[in-house]
Amino acid sequence: MAGFLDRAKEQAQSALTQGKEKVGEVQAERAGKDLLRKLGAAYYAEQRGSGSPQEVQRALSELESHIAQHGDGFLRN
């Protein structure tokens, strides 16, 4: 009986770890998409005359930093 409980505990721990990893992936993907949207908005504002090149560069830098940390998988979805 103890062996069964040990295996069940290991499986539960594994599932919990996988769940946490998936949540982290989803949060990183959402953050990446938000940064991409922010870059688009900054670029649009610059083109319309109400934004600045500095805002575009700042948004681009934030996006590139996120990609360096988490990858660019969110760009493909």
Tab-separated table of N, CA and C in Angstrom:
chain	number	residue	atom	x	y	z
A	1	MET	N	0.825	-1.205	0.000
A	1	MET	CA	0.000	0.000	0.000
A	1	MET	C	0.869	1.269	0.000
A	2	ALA	N	1.968	1.229	0.751
A	2	ALA	CA	2.840	2.406	0.812
A	2	ALA	C	3.444	2.699	-0.558
A	3	GLY	N	3.787	1.672	-1.334
A	3	GLY	CA	4.342	1.864	-2.672
A	3	GLY	C	3.345	2.570	-3.581
A	4	PHE	N	2.096	2.182	-3.477
A	4	PHE	CA	1.043	2.807	-4.282
A	4	PHE	C	0.921	4.287	-3.932
A	5	LEU	N	0.936	4.612	-2.648
A	5	LEU	CA	0.813	6.003	-2.215
A	5	LEU	C	2.025	6.820	-2.647
A	6	ASP	N	3.205	6.201	-2.585
A	6	ASP	CA	4.409	6.904	-3.036
A	6	ASP	C	4.329	7.241	-4.520
A	7	ARG	N	3.876	6.270	-5.317
A	7	ARG	CA	3.728	6.510	-6.759
A	7	ARG	C	2.684	7.581	-7.030
A	8	ALA	N	1.584	7.527	-6.308
A	8	ALA	CA	0.526	8.525	-6.484
A	8	ALA	C	1.044	9.913	-6.131
A	9	LYS	N	1.846	9.981	-5.068
A	9	LYS	CA	2.412	11.267	-4.662
A	9	LYS	C	3.368	11.787	-5.736
A	10	GLU	N	4.200	10.917	-6.289
A	10	GLU	CA	5.128	11.308	-7.348
A	10	GLU	C	4.375	11.809	-8.578
A	11	GLN	N	3.308	11.115	-8.942
A	11	GLN	CA	2.513	11.523	-10.100
A	11	GLN	C	1.847	12.875	-9.852
A	12	ALA	N	1.369	13.077	-8.653
A	12	ALA	CA	0.733	14.353	-8.315
A	12	ALA	C	1.762	15.491	-8.366
A	13	GLN	N	2.950	15.243	-7.844
A	13	GLN	CA	4.011	16.252	-7.884
A	13	GLN	C	4.389	16.569	-9.327
A	14	SER	N	4.481	15.544	-10.151
A	14	SER	CA	4.822	15.726	-11.558
A	14	SER	C	3.752	16.552	-12.266
A	15	ALA	N	2.503	16.235	-12.015
A	15	ALA	CA	1.404	16.979	-12.632
A	15	ALA	C	1.409	18.439	-12.176
A	16	LEU	N	1.704	18.650	-10.910
A	16	LEU	CA	1.759	20.008	-10.371
A	16	LEU	C	2.886	20.804	-11.034
A	17	THR	N	4.033	20.181	-11.181
A	17	THR	CA	5.170	20.833	-11.831
A	17	THR	C	4.846	21.170	-13.275
A	18	GLN	N	4.248	20.235	-13.991
A	18	GLN	CA	3.871	20.478	-15.381
A	18	GLN	C	2.848	21.602	-15.479
A	19	GLY	N	1.911	21.636	-14.556
A	19	GLY	CA	0.902	22.689	-14.542
A	19	GLY	C	1.526	24.054	-14.323
A	20	LYS	N	2.476	24.129	-13.399
A	20	LYS	CA	3.156	25.409	-13.136
A	20	LYS	C	3.948	25.858	-14.355
A	21	GLU	N	4.602	24.917	-15.037
A	21	GLU	CA	5.356	25.261	-16.241
A	21	GLU	C	4.430	25.794	-17.327
A	22	LYS	N	3.281	25.157	-17.487
A	22	LYS	CA	2.327	25.584	-18.505
A	22	LYS	C	1.794	26.980	-18.190
A	23	VAL	N	1.496	27.240	-16.935
A	23	VAL	CA	1.025	28.571	-16.536
A	23	VAL	C	2.090	29.605	-16.857
A	24	GLY	N	3.345	29.288	-16.569
A	24	GLY	CA	4.438	30.197	-16.875
A	24	GLY	C	4.553	30.466	-18.364
A	25	GLU	N	4.375	29.429	-19.169
A	25	GLU	CA	4.428	29.584	-20.623
A	25	GLU	C	3.297	30.479	-21.123
A	26	VAL	N	2.114	30.265	-20.610
A	26	VAL	CA	0.956	31.065	-21.027
A	26	VAL	C	1.143	32.526	-20.626
A	27	GLN	N	1.649	32.755	-19.418
A	27	GLN	CA	1.880	34.132	-18.976
A	27	GLN	C	2.943	34.811	-19.831
A	28	ALA	N	4.003	34.088	-20.180
A	28	ALA	CA	5.057	34.661	-21.022
A	28	ALA	C	4.521	34.965	-22.417
A	29	GLU	N	3.669	34.088	-22.931
A	29	GLU	CA	3.085	34.317	-24.257
A	29	GLU	C	2.193	35.559	-24.244
A	30	ARG	N	1.375	35.687	-23.222
A	30	ARG	CA	0.505	36.872	-23.112
A	30	ARG	C	1.332	38.150	-22.991
A	31	ALA	N	2.380	38.099	-22.190
A	31	ALA	CA	3.234	39.279	-22.028
A	31	ALA	C	3.892	39.642	-23.357
A	32	GLY	N	4.332	38.634	-24.100
A	32	GLY	CA	4.942	38.891	-25.404
A	32	GLY	C	3.966	39.524	-26.376
A	33	LYS	N	2.759	39.023	-26.387
A	33	LYS	CA	1.744	39.595	-27.279
A	33	LYS	C	1.394	41.021	-26.874
A	34	ASP	N	1.362	41.281	-25.576
A	34	ASP	CA	1.105	42.649	-25.105
A	34	ASP	C	2.227	43.590	-25.535
A	35	LEU	N	3.471	43.118	-25.449
A	35	LEU	CA	4.603	43.944	-25.866
A	35	LEU	C	4.580	44.191	-27.371
A	36	LEU	N	4.181	43.190	-28.125
A	36	LEU	CA	4.075	43.342	-29.572
A	36	LEU	C	2.984	44.356	-29.919
A	37	ARG	N	1.882	44.291	-29.225
A	37	ARG	CA	0.789	45.246	-29.419
A	37	ARG	C	1.249	46.664	-29.056
A	38	LYS	N	2.025	46.773	-27.975
A	38	LYS	CA	2.551	48.070	-27.552
A	38	LYS	C	3.486	48.645	-28.617
A	39	LEU	N	4.306	47.795	-29.218
A	39	LEU	CA	5.195	48.240	-30.288
A	39	LEU	C	4.386	48.733	-31.480
A	40	GLY	N	3.366	48.000	-31.848
A	40	GLY	CA	2.520	48.411	-32.961
A	40	GLY	C	1.841	49.742	-32.692
A	41	ALA	N	1.357	49.924	-31.478
A	41	ALA	CA	0.697	51.181	-31.117
A	41	ALA	C	1.688	52.344	-31.140
A	42	ALA	N	2.905	52.107	-30.657
A	42	ALA	CA	3.920	53.166	-30.659
A	42	ALA	C	4.297	53.534	-32.087
A	43	TYR	N	4.437	52.530	-32.938
A	43	TYR	CA	4.788	52.790	-34.337
A	43	TYR	C	3.661	53.554	-35.035
A	44	TYR	N	2.441	53.142	-34.806
A	44	TYR	CA	1.291	53.813	-35.407
A	44	TYR	C	1.231	55.269	-34.957
A	45	ALA	N	1.421	55.490	-33.658
A	45	ALA	CA	1.387	56.860	-33.136
A	45	ALA	C	2.506	57.696	-33.758
A	46	GLU	N	3.673	57.100	-33.931
A	46	GLU	CA	4.777	57.836	-34.550
A	46	GLU	C	4.431	58.216	-35.991
A	47	GLN	N	3.867	57.287	-36.724
A	47	GLN	CA	3.519	57.540	-38.120
A	47	GLN	C	2.425	58.590	-38.255
A	48	ARG	N	1.553	58.671	-37.268
A	48	ARG	CA	0.458	59.645	-37.296
A	48	ARG	C	0.879	61.001	-36.751
A	49	GLY	N	2.109	61.089	-36.244
A	49	GLY	CA	2.603	62.363	-35.750
A	49	GLY	C	2.379	62.621	-34.277
A	50	SER	N	1.772	61.668	-33.573
A	50	SER	CA	1.519	61.887	-32.148
A	50	SER	C	2.457	61.085	-31.255
A	51	GLY	N	3.365	60.352	-31.849
A	51	GLY	CA	4.324	59.559	-31.081
A	51	GLY	C	5.739	59.970	-31.421
A	52	SER	N	6.683	59.277	-30.790
A	52	SER	CA	8.081	59.625	-31.030
A	52	SER	C	8.892	58.373	-31.370
A	53	PRO	N	10.002	58.566	-32.041
A	53	PRO	CA	10.887	57.431	-32.322
A	53	PRO	C	11.419	56.785	-31.034
A	54	GLN	N	11.556	57.579	-29.987
A	54	GLN	CA	12.026	57.035	-28.714
A	54	GLN	C	11.031	56.043	-28.124
A	55	GLU	N	9.752	56.340	-28.260
A	55	GLU	CA	8.724	55.412	-27.771
A	55	GLU	C	8.766	54.107	-28.545
A	56	VAL	N	8.954	54.201	-29.851
A	56	VAL	CA	9.049	53.005	-30.682
A	56	VAL	C	10.287	52.204	-30.278
A	57	GLN	N	11.410	52.880	-30.102
A	57	GLN	CA	12.645	52.188	-29.728
A	57	GLN	C	12.520	51.537	-28.355
A	58	ARG	N	11.874	52.220	-27.418
A	58	ARG	CA	11.675	51.660	-26.081
A	58	ARG	C	10.808	50.402	-26.148
A	59	ALA	N	9.730	50.468	-26.918
A	59	ALA	CA	8.843	49.305	-27.064
A	59	ALA	C	9.578	48.154	-27.748
A	60	LEU	N	10.383	48.465	-28.749
A	60	LEU	CA	11.155	47.439	-29.444
A	60	LEU	C	12.171	46.796	-28.506
A	61	SER	N	12.834	47.601	-27.701
A	61	SER	CA	13.815	47.070	-26.741
A	61	SER	C	13.151	46.144	-25.726
A	62	GLU	N	11.981	46.537	-25.237
A	62	GLU	CA	11.256	45.686	-24.285
A	62	GLU	C	10.871	44.362	-24.930
A	63	LEU	N	10.417	44.419	-26.173
A	63	LEU	CA	10.039	43.207	-26.885
A	63	LEU	C	11.257	42.310	-27.111
A	64	GLU	N	12.377	42.899	-27.530
A	64	GLU	CA	13.583	42.109	-27.758
A	64	GLU	C	14.097	41.482	-26.469
A	65	SER	N	13.985	42.186	-25.377
A	65	SER	CA	14.385	41.642	-24.077
A	65	SER	C	13.513	40.448	-23.706
A	66	HIS	N	12.222	40.583	-23.937
A	66	HIS	CA	11.294	39.479	-23.647
A	66	HIS	C	11.629	38.262	-24.517
A	67	ILE	N	11.899	38.490	-25.787
A	67	ILE	CA	12.234	37.397	-26.697
A	67	ILE	C	13.527	36.715	-26.257
A	68	ALA	N	14.506	37.489	-25.815
A	68	ALA	CA	15.767	36.911	-25.351
A	68	ALA	C	15.543	36.018	-24.135
A	69	GLN	N	14.595	36.381	-23.297
A	69	GLN	CA	14.316	35.622	-22.093
A	69	GLN	C	13.430	34.408	-22.343
A	70	HIS	N	12.397	34.586	-23.173
A	70	HIS	CA	11.345	33.577	-23.285
A	70	HIS	C	11.225	32.950	-24.671
A	71	GLY	N	11.968	33.458	-25.628
A	71	GLY	CA	11.837	32.946	-26.984
A	71	GLY	C	10.773	33.698	-27.767
A	72	ASP	N	10.663	33.357	-29.040
A	72	ASP	CA	9.730	34.067	-29.923
A	72	ASP	C	8.553	33.214	-30.362
A	73	GLY	N	8.243	32.193	-29.603
A	73	GLY	CA	7.143	31.305	-29.959
A	73	GLY	C	5.800	32.009	-30.081
A	74	PHE	N	5.590	33.057	-29.318
A	74	PHE	CA	4.316	33.767	-29.355
A	74	PHE	C	4.110	34.482	-30.692
A	75	LEU	N	5.180	34.713	-31.441
A	75	LEU	CA	5.058	35.373	-32.747
A	75	LEU	C	4.427	34.449	-33.784
A	76	ARG	N	4.455	33.172	-33.552
A	76	ARG	CA	3.947	32.198	-34.523
A	76	ARG	C	2.485	31.860	-34.317
A	77	ASN	N	1.899	32.325	-33.233
A	77	ASN	CA	0.493	31.971	-32.938
A	77	ASN	C	-0.434	33.063	-33.380
